[in-house]
Structure formats: structure tokens, C-alpha cells
Coordinates of C-alpha atoms in Angstrom, one line a residue:
X1487 CA 0.0 0.0 0.0
X1488 CA 1.4 3.4 -1.0
X1489 CA 2.2 5.6 2.0
X1490 CA 0.4 9.0 2.1
X1491 CA 2.1 12.0 3.4
X1492 CA -0.2 13.9 5.9
X1493 CA 1.0 17.3 6.9
X1494 CA 0.1 18.7 10.3
X1495 CA -3.0 20.9 10.3
X1496 CA -2.8 24.6 11.0
X1497 CA -3.2 25.3 14.7
X1498 CA -5.0 28.7 15.0
X1499 CA -6.1 28.3 18.6
X1500 CA -4.1 25.6 20.5
X1501 CA -5.9 23.9 23.3
X1502 CA -5.0 23.7 26.9
X1503 CA -1.3 23.0 27.5
X1504 CA 0.6 21.5 30.4
X1505 CA 3.0 24.3 31.4
X1506 CA 5.8 23.8 34.0
X1507 CA 6.5 27.1 35.8
X1508 CA 9.9 27.2 37.6
X1509 CA 10.5 30.1 40.0
X1510 CA 11.9 30.3 43.6
X1511 CA 9.5 33.0 44.5
X1512 CA 6.1 31.7 45.6
X1513 CA 4.4 35.0 44.7
X1514 CA 5.6 34.8 41.1
X1515 CA 4.4 31.2 40.9
X1516 CA 0.9 32.2 42.2
X1517 CA 0.7 35.1 39.7
X1518 CA 1.7 33.0 36.7
X1519 CA -0.6 30.2 37.8
X1520 CA -3.6 32.6 37.9
X1521 CA -2.8 34.0 34.4
X1522 CA -2.3 30.6 32.8
X1523 CA -5.3 29.0 34.4
X1524 CA -7.5 31.9 33.3
X1525 CA -6.3 31.3 29.8
X1526 CA -7.3 27.6 30.0
X1527 CA -3.9 26.0 30.6
X1528 CA -2.7 23.6 33.2
X1529 CA 0.3 25.1 35.1
X1530 CA 2.5 23.1 37.4
X1531 CA 4.8 25.0 39.8
X1532 CA 8.3 24.2 41.0
X1533 CA 10.7 26.2 43.2
X1534 CA 14.0 24.3 42.7
X1535 CA 16.0 23.3 39.7
X1536 CA 16.3 19.6 40.8
X1537 CA 12.6 19.3 41.2
X1538 CA 12.0 21.1 37.9
X1539 CA 14.2 18.6 36.0
X1540 CA 12.4 15.7 37.7
X1541 CA 9.0 17.1 36.7
X1542 CA 10.1 17.7 33.1
X1543 CA 11.2 14.1 32.7
X1544 CA 8.1 12.6 34.3
X1545 CA 5.3 14.9 33.0
X1546 CA 6.7 15.8 29.6
X1547 CA 5.1 19.3 29.7
X1548 CA 4.2 21.3 26.5
X1549 CA 6.0 24.4 27.7
X1550 CA 8.4 25.5 30.4
X1551 CA 8.6 29.0 32.0
X1552 CA 12.0 29.1 33.6
X1553 CA 13.4 31.8 36.0
X1554 CA 17.2 32.5 35.6
X1555 CA 18.0 33.6 39.2
X1556 CA 17.5 30.3 41.2
X1557 CA 19.2 29.0 44.3
X1558 CA 21.4 26.0 43.7
X1559 CA 21.4 25.2 40.0
X1560 CA 20.4 28.4 38.2
X1561 CA 18.2 28.7 35.1
X1562 CA 21.1 28.5 32.7
X1563 CA 22.1 25.1 34.3
X1564 CA 18.6 23.8 34.2
X1565 CA 18.3 24.9 30.5
X1566 CA 21.5 23.1 29.6
X1567 CA 20.4 19.8 31.1
X1568 CA 16.9 20.0 29.5
X1569 CA 18.5 20.5 26.1
X1570 CA 21.0 17.7 26.7
X1571 CA 18.4 15.0 27.6
X1572 CA 16.7 13.3 24.6
X1573 CA 13.3 13.2 26.4
X1574 CA 13.2 17.0 27.1
X1575 CA 15.2 18.4 24.2
X1576 CA 12.1 19.3 22.2
X1577 CA 10.2 21.1 25.0
X1578 CA 10.0 24.9 24.3
X1579 CA 11.6 27.0 27.1
X1580 CA 10.8 30.6 27.9
X1581 CA 13.3 32.4 30.1
X1582 CA 11.4 34.7 32.6
X1583 CA 13.7 37.0 34.6
X1584 CA 14.1 40.4 36.1
X1585 CA 17.5 40.8 34.3
X1586 CA 17.2 43.6 31.7
X1587 CA 20.7 43.5 30.2
X1588 CA 21.3 42.5 26.6
X1589 CA 24.0 39.9 27.6
X1590 CA 21.6 37.9 29.7
X1591 CA 19.2 37.6 26.8
X1592 CA 21.9 36.6 24.4
X1593 CA 23.2 34.0 26.8
X1594 CA 19.8 32.5 27.3
X1595 CA 19.2 32.2 23.6
X1596 CA 22.6 30.6 23.1
X1597 CA 21.9 28.1 25.8
X1598 CA 18.8 26.9 23.9
X1599 CA 16.0 29.1 25.1
X1600 CA 13.1 29.6 22.6
X1601 CA 12.0 33.0 24.0
X1602 CA 12.7 35.6 26.7
X1603 CA 10.3 37.5 29.0
X1604 CA 11.3 40.3 31.4
X1605 CA 9.7 40.7 34.8
X1606 CA 7.3 42.1 35.7
X1607 CA 5.5 40.0 33.0
X1608 CA 2.8 41.6 30.9
X1609 CA -0.3 39.4 30.9
X1610 CA -1.2 39.9 27.2
X1611 CA 2.4 39.3 26.1
X1612 CA 2.7 36.2 28.2
X1613 CA -0.5 34.7 26.8
X1614 CA 0.6 35.6 23.2
X1615 CA 4.1 34.1 23.7
X1616 CA 2.6 30.9 25.3
X1617 CA 0.1 30.6 22.5
X1618 CA 2.8 31.0 19.8
X1619 CA 5.2 28.5 21.4
X1620 CA 2.4 25.9 21.9
X1621 CA 1.5 26.3 18.3
X1622 CA 5.1 25.6 17.3
X1623 CA 5.2 22.7 19.7
X1624 CA 2.0 21.2 18.1
X1625 CA 3.6 21.5 14.6
X1626 CA 6.8 19.9 15.8
X1627 CA 4.9 17.0 17.5
X1628 CA 2.9 16.5 14.4
X1629 CA 6.0 16.3 12.2
X1630 CA 7.6 14.0 14.7
X1631 CA 4.7 11.7 14.7
X1632 CA 4.5 11.7 10.9
X1633 CA 8.3 11.0 10.7
X1634 CA 7.8 8.0 12.9
X1635 CA 4.9 6.8 10.7
X1636 CA 7.1 7.2 7.7
X1637 CA 9.9 5.3 9.3
X1638 CA 7.6 2.4 10.2
X1639 CA 6.2 2.4 6.7
X1640 CA 9.7 2.4 5.2
X1641 CA 10.7 -0.5 7.5
X1642 CA 7.5 -2.4 6.5
X1643 CA 8.1 -1.8 2.8
X1644 CA 11.8 -2.7 3.1
X1645 CA 10.8 -6.0 4.8
X1646 CA 8.2 -6.6 2.1
X1647 CA 10.7 -5.9 -0.6
X1648 CA 13.2 -8.2 1.0
X1649 CA 10.6 -10.9 1.3
X1650 CA 9.6 -10.6 -2.4
X1651 CA 13.3 -10.5 -3.4
X1652 CA 13.8 -13.8 -1.5
X1653 CA 10.7 -15.3 -3.0
X1654 CA 11.8 -14.3 -6.5
X1655 CA 15.2 -15.8 -6.0
X1656 CA 13.6 -19.0 -4.8
X1657 CA 11.2 -19.0 -7.8
X1658 CA 14.1 -18.4 -10.3
X1659 CA 16.2 -21.2 -8.8
X1660 CA 13.2 -23.5 -8.8
X1661 CA 12.4 -22.6 -12.4
X1662 CA 15.9 -23.5 -13.5
X1663 CA 15.7 -26.8 -11.7
X1664 CA 12.3 -27.7 -13.0
X1665 CA 13.0 -26.8 -16.7
X1666 CA 16.3 -28.7 -16.7
X1667 CA 14.5 -31.9 -15.9
X1668 CA 12.2 -34.1 -17.9
X1669 CA 11.6 -36.6 -15.1
X1670 CA 8.3 -36.3 -13.3
X1671 CA 9.7 -37.2 -9.9
X1672 CA 12.5 -34.6 -10.2
X1673 CA 10.1 -31.9 -11.3
X1674 CA 7.8 -32.6 -8.3
X1675 CA 10.7 -32.6 -5.9
X1676 CA 11.8 -29.2 -7.1
X1677 CA 8.3 -27.9 -6.7
X1678 CA 8.0 -29.2 -3.2
X1679 CA 11.3 -27.7 -2.0
X1680 CA 10.5 -24.3 -3.5
X1681 CA 6.8 -24.2 -2.2
X1682 CA 8.0 -25.3 1.3
X1683 CA 10.3 -22.2 1.4
X1684 CA 7.8 -19.8 -0.2
X1685 CA 5.1 -20.5 2.4
X1686 CA 7.4 -21.4 5.3
X1687 CA 5.4 -24.5 6.1
X1688 CA 6.4 -27.4 8.4
X1689 CA 6.3 -29.8 5.5
X1690 CA 5.3 -30.4 1.9
X1691 CA 4.6 -33.1 -0.6
X1692 CA 3.5 -33.5 -4.2
X1693 CA 1.6 -36.3 -5.7
X1694 CA 0.8 -37.4 -9.2
X1695 CA -2.7 -38.6 -10.4
X1696 CA -2.7 -42.4 -10.5
X1697 CA -5.8 -44.5 -11.1
X1698 CA -8.2 -41.8 -10.0
X1699 CA -6.2 -40.9 -6.8
X1700 CA -3.2 -38.9 -5.8
X1701 CA -0.1 -41.0 -5.3
X1702 CA 2.6 -39.7 -3.0
X1703 CA 6.0 -41.3 -2.9
X1704 CA 8.0 -38.9 -0.8
X1705 CA 7.6 -35.8 1.4
X1706 CA 9.5 -33.3 3.5
X1707 CA 9.0 -32.5 7.1
X1708 CA 11.1 -29.9 9.0
X1709 CA 14.1 -30.3 6.8
X1710 CA 14.0 -34.1 6.5
X1711 CA 13.1 -36.1 3.5
X1712 CA 10.9 -39.2 3.9
X1713 CA 10.0 -42.0 1.5
X1714 CA 6.9 -44.2 1.2
X1715 CA 3.9 -44.8 -1.0
X1716 CA 0.5 -43.5 0.1
X1717 CA -2.7 -42.3 -1.6
X1718 CA -4.8 -39.3 -0.8
X1719 CA -8.6 -39.0 -1.6
X1720 CA -8.7 -35.2 -1.9
X1721 CA -8.8 -35.4 -5.7
X1722 CA -12.6 -35.5 -5.7
X1723 CA -12.7 -32.2 -3.8
X1724 CA -10.1 -30.6 -6.0
X1725 CA -12.1 -31.4 -9.2
X1726 CA -15.1 -29.4 -7.8
X1727 CA -13.1 -26.2 -7.4
X1728 CA -14.2 -23.4 -9.8
X1729 CA -11.1 -21.2 -9.9
X1730 CA -8.1 -22.2 -12.0
X1731 CA -5.7 -21.1 -9.2
X1732 CA -7.9 -21.8 -6.1
X1733 CA -6.3 -23.1 -3.0
X1734 CA -8.0 -25.6 -0.7
X1735 CA -7.4 -25.9 3.0
X1736 CA -8.3 -29.5 3.5
X1737 CA -8.4 -29.8 7.2
X1738 CA -12.1 -30.8 7.3
X1739 CA -12.2 -32.3 3.8
X1740 CA -12.4 -36.0 2.8
X1741 CA -8.7 -36.9 2.9
X1742 CA -9.0 -40.4 4.3
X1743 CA -9.0 -41.5 7.9
X1744 CA -5.6 -39.9 8.7
X1745 CA -3.3 -37.9 6.5
X1746 CA -0.5 -40.2 5.3
X1747 CA 2.1 -37.8 6.7
X1748 CA 0.6 -38.0 10.2
X1749 CA 1.4 -41.7 10.3
X1750 CA 5.0 -40.7 10.4
X1751 CA 4.5 -38.9 13.7
X1752 CA 4.1 -35.4 12.2
X1753 CA 1.9 -32.9 14.0
X1754 CA -0.4 -31.5 11.3
X1755 CA -3.0 -28.9 12.1
X1756 CA -3.8 -27.8 8.6
X1757 CA -3.1 -28.8 5.0
X1758 CA -3.0 -26.5 2.0
X1759 CA -3.8 -28.3 -1.3
X1760 CA -2.8 -26.7 -4.6
X1761 CA -3.8 -28.5 -7.8
X1762 CA -1.5 -28.6 -10.8
X1763 CA -3.5 -28.6 -14.1
X1764 CA -2.5 -29.6 -17.6
X1765 CA -3.5 -27.7 -20.8
X1766 CA -6.9 -29.4 -20.9
X1767 CA -7.7 -28.2 -17.3
X1768 CA -7.3 -31.7 -15.9
X1769 CA -5.5 -32.2 -12.6
X1770 CA -2.2 -34.0 -13.3
X1771 CA -0.7 -33.4 -9.8
X1772 CA -1.3 -31.8 -6.5
X1773 CA 0.9 -29.9 -4.0
X1774 CA 0.3 -30.3 -0.3
X1775 CA 1.7 -27.9 2.3
X1776 CA 1.5 -28.9 6.0
X1777 CA 0.9 -26.2 8.6
X1778 CA 1.6 -23.3 6.1
X1779 CA 2.3 -19.8 7.4
X1780 CA -1.0 -17.8 7.0
X1781 CA 0.2 -14.3 7.9
X1782 CA -2.1 -11.7 6.1
X1783 CA 0.6 -10.5 3.7
X1784 CA 1.6 -14.0 2.6
X1785 CA -1.7 -15.7 2.5
X1786 CA -3.0 -13.5 -0.3
X1787 CA -2.4 -15.2 -3.6
X1788 CA -1.3 -11.9 -5.2
X1789 CA 1.5 -11.5 -2.6
X1790 CA 3.0 -14.9 -3.1
X1791 CA 4.8 -16.3 -6.3
X1792 CA 3.4 -19.8 -5.6
X1793 CA 0.9 -19.5 -8.6
X1794 CA 3.9 -18.8 -10.8
X1795 CA 5.7 -21.8 -9.5
X1796 CA 2.6 -24.0 -10.1
X1797 CA 2.3 -22.6 -13.7
X1798 CA 6.0 -23.5 -14.4
X1799 CA 5.5 -26.9 -12.9
X1800 CA 2.3 -27.5 -15.0
X1801 CA 4.2 -26.7 -18.2
X1802 CA 7.2 -28.8 -17.2
X1803 CA 4.9 -31.8 -16.4
X1804 CA 3.2 -31.4 -19.7
X1805 CA 6.5 -31.4 -21.5
X1806 CA 7.7 -34.4 -19.5
X1807 CA 4.6 -36.4 -20.4
X1808 CA 5.0 -35.4 -24.1
X1809 CA 8.6 -36.4 -24.1
X1810 CA 7.7 -39.7 -22.4
X1811 CA 5.1 -40.4 -25.0
X1812 CA 7.6 -39.6 -27.8
X1813 CA 10.2 -41.9 -26.2
X1814 CA 7.6 -44.7 -26.0
X1815 CA 6.7 -44.2 -29.7
X1816 CA 10.4 -44.1 -30.6
X1817 CA 11.0 -47.3 -28.7
X1818 CA 8.1 -48.9 -30.4
X1819 CA 9.5 -47.8 -33.8
X1820 CA 12.9 -49.2 -32.9
X1821 CA 11.3 -52.5 -31.9
X1822 CA 9.4 -52.6 -35.1
X1823 CA 12.5 -51.7 -37.1
X1824 CA 14.5 -54.4 -35.4
X1825 CA 11.8 -56.9 -36.1
X1826 CA 11.8 -55.8 -39.8
X1827 CA 15.5 -56.1 -40.0
X1828 CA 15.4 -59.6 -38.5
X1829 CA 12.8 -60.6 -41.1
X1830 CA 14.8 -59.1 -43.9
X1831 CA 17.9 -60.9 -42.7
X1832 CA 16.0 -64.1 -42.6
X1833 CA 14.7 -63.5 -46.1
X1834 CA 18.1 -62.8 -47.5
X1835 CA 19.5 -65.9 -45.7
X1836 CA 16.8 -68.1 -47.1
X1837 CA 17.1 -66.7 -50.7
X1838 CA 20.8 -67.2 -50.6
X1839 CA 20.3 -70.8 -49.4
X1840 CA 17.8 -71.5 -52.1
X1841 CA 20.0 -70.1 -54.8
X1842 CA 23.0 -72.1 -53.6
X1843 CA 20.7 -75.2 -53.6
X1844 CA 19.9 -74.4 -57.3
X1845 CA 23.7 -74.1 -58.0
X1846 CA 24.2 -77.5 -56.3
X1847 CA 21.4 -79.1 -58.4
X1848 CA 22.9 -77.7 -61.6
X1849 CA 26.3 -79.1 -60.5
X1850 CA 24.8 -82.5 -59.9
X1851 CA 23.4 -82.6 -63.4
X1852 CA 26.5 -81.1 -65.0
X1853 CA 28.3 -84.5 -65.1
X1854 CA 25.6 -86.1 -67.2
X1855 CA 25.9 -83.5 -70.0
X1856 CA 28.3 -84.5 -72.8
X1857 CA 27.7 -81.7 -75.3
X1858 CA 30.1 -78.9 -74.6
X1859 CA 27.7 -76.2 -75.7
X1860 CA 25.0 -77.5 -73.3
X1861 CA 27.6 -77.8 -70.6
X1862 CA 28.6 -74.2 -71.1
X1863 CA 25.0 -73.1 -70.8
X1864 CA 24.6 -75.0 -67.5
X1865 CA 27.8 -73.4 -66.2
X1866 CA 26.5 -69.9 -67.0
X1867 CA 23.2 -70.7 -65.3
X1868 CA 25.2 -71.8 -62.2
X1869 CA 27.2 -68.6 -62.4
X1870 CA 24.1 -66.4 -62.7
X1871 CA 22.5 -68.1 -59.7
X1872 CA 25.6 -67.8 -57.7
X1873 CA 26.0 -64.1 -58.5
X1874 CA 22.6 -63.4 -57.0
X1875 CA 23.4 -65.7 -54.0
X1876 CA 26.5 -63.6 -53.4
X1877 CA 24.5 -60.4 -53.2
X1878 CA 22.0 -61.9 -50.7
X1879 CA 24.9 -63.2 -48.7
X1880 CA 26.4 -59.7 -48.5
X1881 CA 23.1 -58.2 -47.6
X1882 CA 22.6 -60.8 -44.9
X1883 CA 26.0 -60.2 -43.4
X1884 CA 25.8 -56.4 -43.1
X1885 CA 23.9 -54.1 -40.8
X1886 CA 22.4 -52.1 -43.7
X1887 CA 20.1 -54.5 -45.6
X1888 CA 19.5 -52.0 -48.4
X1889 CA 23.1 -51.4 -49.6
X1890 CA 25.8 -53.6 -51.2
X1891 CA 29.5 -53.0 -51.1
X1892 CA 30.1 -53.0 -54.9
X1893 CA 33.9 -53.6 -54.7
X1894 CA 33.6 -56.6 -52.4
X1895 CA 30.7 -58.0 -54.4
X1896 CA 32.6 -57.6 -57.7
X1897 CA 35.7 -59.4 -56.4
X1898 CA 33.6 -62.3 -55.1
X1899 CA 31.8 -62.6 -58.5
X1900 CA 35.0 -62.7 -60.4
X1901 CA 36.6 -65.2 -58.1
X1902 CA 33.6 -67.5 -58.5
X1903 CA 33.8 -67.2 -62.3
X1904 CA 37.5 -68.1 -62.2
X1905 CA 36.7 -71.1 -60.1
X1906 CA 34.2 -72.3 -62.8
X1907 CA 37.0 -72.1 -65.5
X1908 CA 40.1 -73.1 -63.7
X1909 CA 42.2 -73.9 -66.8
X1910 CA 41.6 -70.4 -68.3
X1911 CA 41.9 -68.7 -65.0
X1912 CA 45.5 -69.7 -64.6
X1913 CA 46.5 -67.6 -67.6
X1914 CA 44.2 -64.6 -67.1
X1915 CA 45.0 -61.8 -64.7
X1916 CA 42.2 -59.5 -63.4
X1917 CA 42.8 -55.8 -62.6
X1918 CA 40.5 -53.8 -60.4
X1919 CA 40.0 -50.0 -60.3
X1920 CA 36.9 -49.6 -58.1
X1921 CA 35.9 -46.6 -56.0
X1922 CA 34.4 -47.2 -52.6
X1923 CA 30.7 -47.4 -53.6
X1924 CA 27.6 -48.8 -52.0
X1925 CA 24.6 -49.5 -54.3
X1926 CA 21.1 -50.6 -53.5
X1927 CA 20.0 -54.1 -54.2
X1928 CA 17.8 -53.0 -57.2
X1929 CA 21.0 -51.8 -58.9
X1930 CA 23.5 -54.3 -57.6
X1931 CA 21.6 -57.5 -58.8
X1932 CA 21.4 -56.6 -62.5
X1933 CA 25.0 -55.2 -62.4
X1934 CA 26.2 -58.4 -60.9
X1935 CA 24.6 -60.4 -63.7
X1936 CA 26.2 -58.2 -66.3
X1937 CA 29.6 -58.5 -64.6
X1938 CA 29.2 -62.3 -64.4
X1939 CA 28.2 -62.5 -68.1
X1940 CA 31.0 -60.3 -69.4
X1941 CA 33.7 -61.8 -67.3
X1942 CA 32.5 -65.3 -68.3
X1943 CA 32.5 -64.4 -72.0
X1944 CA 36.0 -63.0 -71.7
X1945 CA 37.3 -66.2 -70.1
X1946 CA 35.6 -68.4 -72.7
X1947 CA 36.0 -66.4 -75.9
X1948 CA 38.7 -63.8 -75.5
X1949 CA 41.7 -66.1 -74.9
X1950 CA 41.4 -69.1 -77.1
X1951 CA 44.0 -71.9 -77.5
X1952 CA 45.5 -71.3 -74.0
X1953 CA 46.3 -67.7 -74.7
X1954 CA 47.1 -65.5 -71.7
X1955 CA 45.8 -62.0 -71.0
X1956 CA 44.2 -59.4 -68.7
X1957 CA 40.7 -58.5 -67.8
X1958 CA 40.2 -55.0 -66.3
X1959 CA 37.2 -53.9 -64.3
X1960 CA 36.6 -50.3 -63.2
X1961 CA 33.8 -48.3 -61.7
X1962 CA 33.6 -44.6 -61.0
X1963 CA 31.0 -41.8 -60.3
X1964 CA 30.2 -39.5 -63.2
X1965 CA 28.2 -36.3 -63.2
X1966 CA 25.2 -35.9 -60.9
X1967 CA 24.5 -39.2 -59.4
X1968 CA 25.7 -41.2 -62.4
X1969 CA 28.1 -44.1 -62.7
X1970 CA 30.3 -45.6 -65.4
X1971 CA 31.4 -49.2 -65.3
X1972 CA 34.0 -50.6 -67.8
X1973 CA 34.9 -54.2 -68.4
X1974 CA 37.7 -54.7 -70.9
X1975 CA 40.0 -57.5 -72.1
X1976 CA 43.1 -57.5 -74.3
X1977 CA 42.0 -60.7 -76.1
X1978 CA 41.2 -61.5 -79.7
X1979 CA 38.0 -59.3 -79.8
X1980 CA 34.7 -60.4 -81.2
X1981 CA 32.8 -60.4 -84.4
X1982 CA 31.1 -57.0 -84.6
X1983 CA 28.5 -58.1 -87.2
X1984 CA 27.4 -61.2 -85.3
X1985 CA 27.5 -60.1 -81.7
X1986 CA 27.2 -56.3 -81.3
X1987 CA 24.6 -55.0 -83.8
X1988 CA 22.2 -57.9 -83.9
X1989 CA 22.3 -59.0 -80.2
X1990 CA 22.1 -62.5 -81.5
X1991 CA 23.9 -64.4 -78.7
X1992 CA 22.0 -65.2 -75.6
X1993 CA 24.6 -63.6 -73.4
X1994 CA 24.6 -60.3 -75.2
X1995 CA 20.8 -60.2 -75.3
X1996 CA 20.8 -60.7 -71.5
X1997 CA 23.3 -57.9 -71.1
X1998 CA 21.3 -55.5 -73.2
X1999 CA 18.1 -56.4 -71.4
X2000 CA 19.7 -55.8 -68.0
X2001 CA 21.1 -52.5 -69.1
X2002 CA 17.7 -51.4 -70.4
X2003 CA 16.2 -52.4 -67.0
X2004 CA 18.6 -50.0 -65.3
X2005 CA 17.6 -47.3 -67.8
X2006 CA 21.2 -47.2 -68.8
X2007 CA 23.3 -47.3 -72.0
X2008 CA 26.0 -49.6 -73.2
X2009 CA 28.8 -48.8 -75.6
X2010 CA 31.1 -51.6 -77.1
X2011 CA 34.5 -50.9 -78.5
X2012 CA 36.6 -53.6 -80.3
X2013 CA 40.2 -52.7 -80.9
X2014 CA 42.9 -55.1 -79.8
X2015 CA 40.4 -56.6 -77.4
X2016 CA 36.8 -55.8 -76.3
X2017 CA 35.8 -52.9 -74.1
X2018 CA 32.3 -52.5 -72.6
X2019 CA 31.2 -49.1 -71.2
X2020 CA 27.9 -49.1 -69.3
X2021 CA 26.6 -45.8 -68.0
X2022 CA 23.7 -45.7 -65.5
X2023 CA 22.2 -44.1 -62.4
X2024 CA 21.3 -45.9 -59.2
X2025 CA 18.0 -47.6 -59.9
X2026 CA 15.0 -48.0 -57.6
X2027 CA 12.4 -50.6 -58.6
X2028 CA 9.6 -48.6 -57.0
X2029 CA 10.2 -46.0 -59.8
X2030 CA 8.4 -48.3 -62.3
X2031 CA 5.3 -48.6 -60.1
X2032 CA 2.2 -46.9 -61.4
X2033 CA 0.2 -45.4 -58.6
X2034 CA -3.5 -45.1 -59.3

């Protein structure tokens, strides 16, 4: 509340004043008493300095009329002691004396006198001086009282500012702790500690909604942390609250037979329940404060940052729940992906086994074939089946079931082809110039069949009559996402008319067909050997699907 400055009102006619009259002459005392009484004042007489000082301290008069010429301690001495004492320093003093010299007046004023009257005293002058000094005294008293009020107000505001500063610091620290966690238990623990400090309660706890009730797993009581698992039935009362930030003192509410904290020997006289809502205005948690401080300035919701703390906690709990749901979905996706990978691995394994079984069956029938041409066709069939089996073996043995190491695959294919033709393989050397490339299965399988066919043709036709030579295989990237594969030999070359233009051999027809399937192109050069250049881009079989 803003302090208002109230100036003392103008005193035009001061009321009755208590006036201490100090004079060793009884006649003067009687005269002054009569004048002052007639004017409505309350005079008190004293004939000695010691007695006058005593009366001044005990009575706190509004004005003192002091004679200078006194037995014992004179008027100057009394005046010095009055002005030296804190309780009498503000009392106006009028020196009343028969001394007429200027030096006496100056000395009296220097010692602290507020006015000076010469005996014999004029009644009108006395009344006028008394009225004037009482008026000044009234103003001084009013200012003094107002100064005291201001000091008290400043002290109160300073204490309030200090309290709010402390609360703000607690709230900032709690906000950092809450927002740095995605664990519900850690968030609630930070809320409990901060709320316990903000409301200076004996204890606090925070529970999460579980199966229609509030579940509490830990609580604080007078600086100690306790663990357990208890339920509280106050949730039904919290749901009936109308205000979004309403607090519920649940001493007489349905909280079960006994509050779960009381079972730990805690003396609880009152519980303050503060619900924590989610974005759909559903209660997701609840804060309980045990024996909270309810001083007027702190009980008001606008004077305490507890609602801000609850709002921060509500947002953090919402985020924690969302992250938890995302993690659960992510774990489910990982589980589904792992299951899919296992199935893919099993499929590749079985396809490889079936292809190897086909190779074995062809090998079993190979001995019964006498015609060399038929035997060559059987061997090529074996080689084609084995080339596909090799790819599935590579897919089965790697973590990525969609990509094939082209270099490793090519070397395995060529080694298998050399094993089928051991006599020719002894005189033919193979050079490799392969970049580190990984191709998808849709691309790797037709490329493997092409490599198998071209290398087999080179071993069979390029080096007749035991001739030695070299087969070179290279693969490189070209342009934007393109590739160029070259397979060349330094053998006798081939008949351009019969084999290149007309695609009359089964092998070349297969190569052209596979190249077309890759949406690629093939160029053949015959000059001191045969050189095949196949250009293509990585192929995805799904590109050929027509979506209705």
C-alpha cells in the first residue's frame, strides 16, 4: 500500500497546554498560575532546579517557563540539562527573569531558550508568547509523529521488498531446476522444496494422479526427506473447485482417515492443497503444504509467487509427459524396425540358401551333360544363380540390408567365375579399379549379372588356345549421381557383325536387357580386345510402379 504524506493541520487556537513554571518566588508562581489558568492552561509549579528537572522528565510538559535567578542550580544550568536530555530536548523553554541587560538575553538564547520575558510580566504578552510556542510545539509534535509513521512504513516496505526478493530468487532457482528436468519425480521434488520455502510450512509433498487418486512417494517434514507410497482421496474435492488457481485448505475435507504424513509422527494442524492442471484443465498433480504460514501479507495469492511456481510446474509436467510419449513411440518404432531387420535378414538368408541349392542341383546334373555347348549353358546358369546368391549373402552379413558394397561384391563374383573355369583362370589376370561405392539391391543385382556374363564371356572367348591376357574392371562416379562401369580385355576381340549389332547371342541379349532395365546405356569398342562401357544411375524398382 502506498504511504500517504499527511502534513500537520494549522493550529490557529491551540488547546490547553501543560506548562511547567519554575521560580523560587512563591508569589511569582501564584501570579503565573492565575494568568495561565485563566487562559485555559494547566500550570505546574516548581521552586527548585532539581525538582523542575524531575517534573520535566516525568510529566513531559508542553512548555516550560524558567526563571534564571534560582538557588542552587540556576536557570542556565537547568536549561543546559533540559536540552541535553533526549526526552526533554524538544520542549520549548521561555526564560522569565528580572534581568534587563542584553548579555543575559543573548546567553539565554545561546543556551537553547526559545523565547525571553522580562519581569514584571505583561499578561497579554505572556498569553501571546505561550500561544505562539504551543502552536510551534504542536507543529513539531505532528511532524515528529509523521516522521515516525514514515519510518515504520519504510521499514515495512523494506521488509516486504526483502521478502519478495527472496521469493523471486527461490522461484528463479526452482524454475531452472524444473525446466532442466524431464523426469516427473525430479520436477515434483523441485516444486515441493520451493513451495516449502515460499510459504514457510512445516512440511510439503507433491503427488501425481494415478488410477483416480493422488499417489505420493516422498515428502518433506522440517528439513528431513521421507519416502513411502501413500494415496490421498482429496482429488474429488479438487475437481469441484471453480477457480483455476484456487487453494483448498483441506483440514475438514475428505482426505481419508488420517493424512499419510501424520502416520510418520508429524503434528499436522492444517493442509493446503494446490492443484496442478494440464493444458486441458485436468488435474495432473497436487501440492500439499502442511501447517503453512498464513500471515495476512503472505496468505493472499497476489502477494506470493506460488501460482507462478505452479504454472511453471504444469508446463514442465506437460513437456515431460509429451517427451515420455515420444520416447515410447520411438522405442516402439525401434522395436518394429529391429523386427523388420530380422525378417529381412532371414529372407536374404533363405534366398541365398535357395540359390545355392539351385547351384548345387545344376552341379549334380552337369556331369551327365556330354555336349560342350550345353555344358557351357549349365555353367552360365550356375554362375548367374551364384552371382545373385553372393549379393544376398552380402546383404545378410551387413547391418544395412539395403546397400551392397560394390567392390567386395565384384571381387567375389570374379573369383567365382574363375573357379568355374580353372584352366583359363591360370593364364588370365584381373585388374580392379573400383571406387568405394555402395549400391542398393535393385541396382546391384542386374549389375552383378552383367559382370558375371561379361567376365565369363572373356574367359571363354577372348583367350582361345591357351592364350594369356588381362581382364580390367573399373567403376567410378560421373556427373550428378551417375556411374560408369567398364569391363575390358586384351583378347582377340569379337565379331562386330554377329554379336554387337544384332544382339544374336543369348549372353549379349541378356546384357542389353539388364542395361535397359537399369535405364542405362551400353557402348562396345573392339580394338585389340573388347571394351564394354555401361553408364547408368542408381535404380529403384519402385520408380516403375504406377500409382492409381
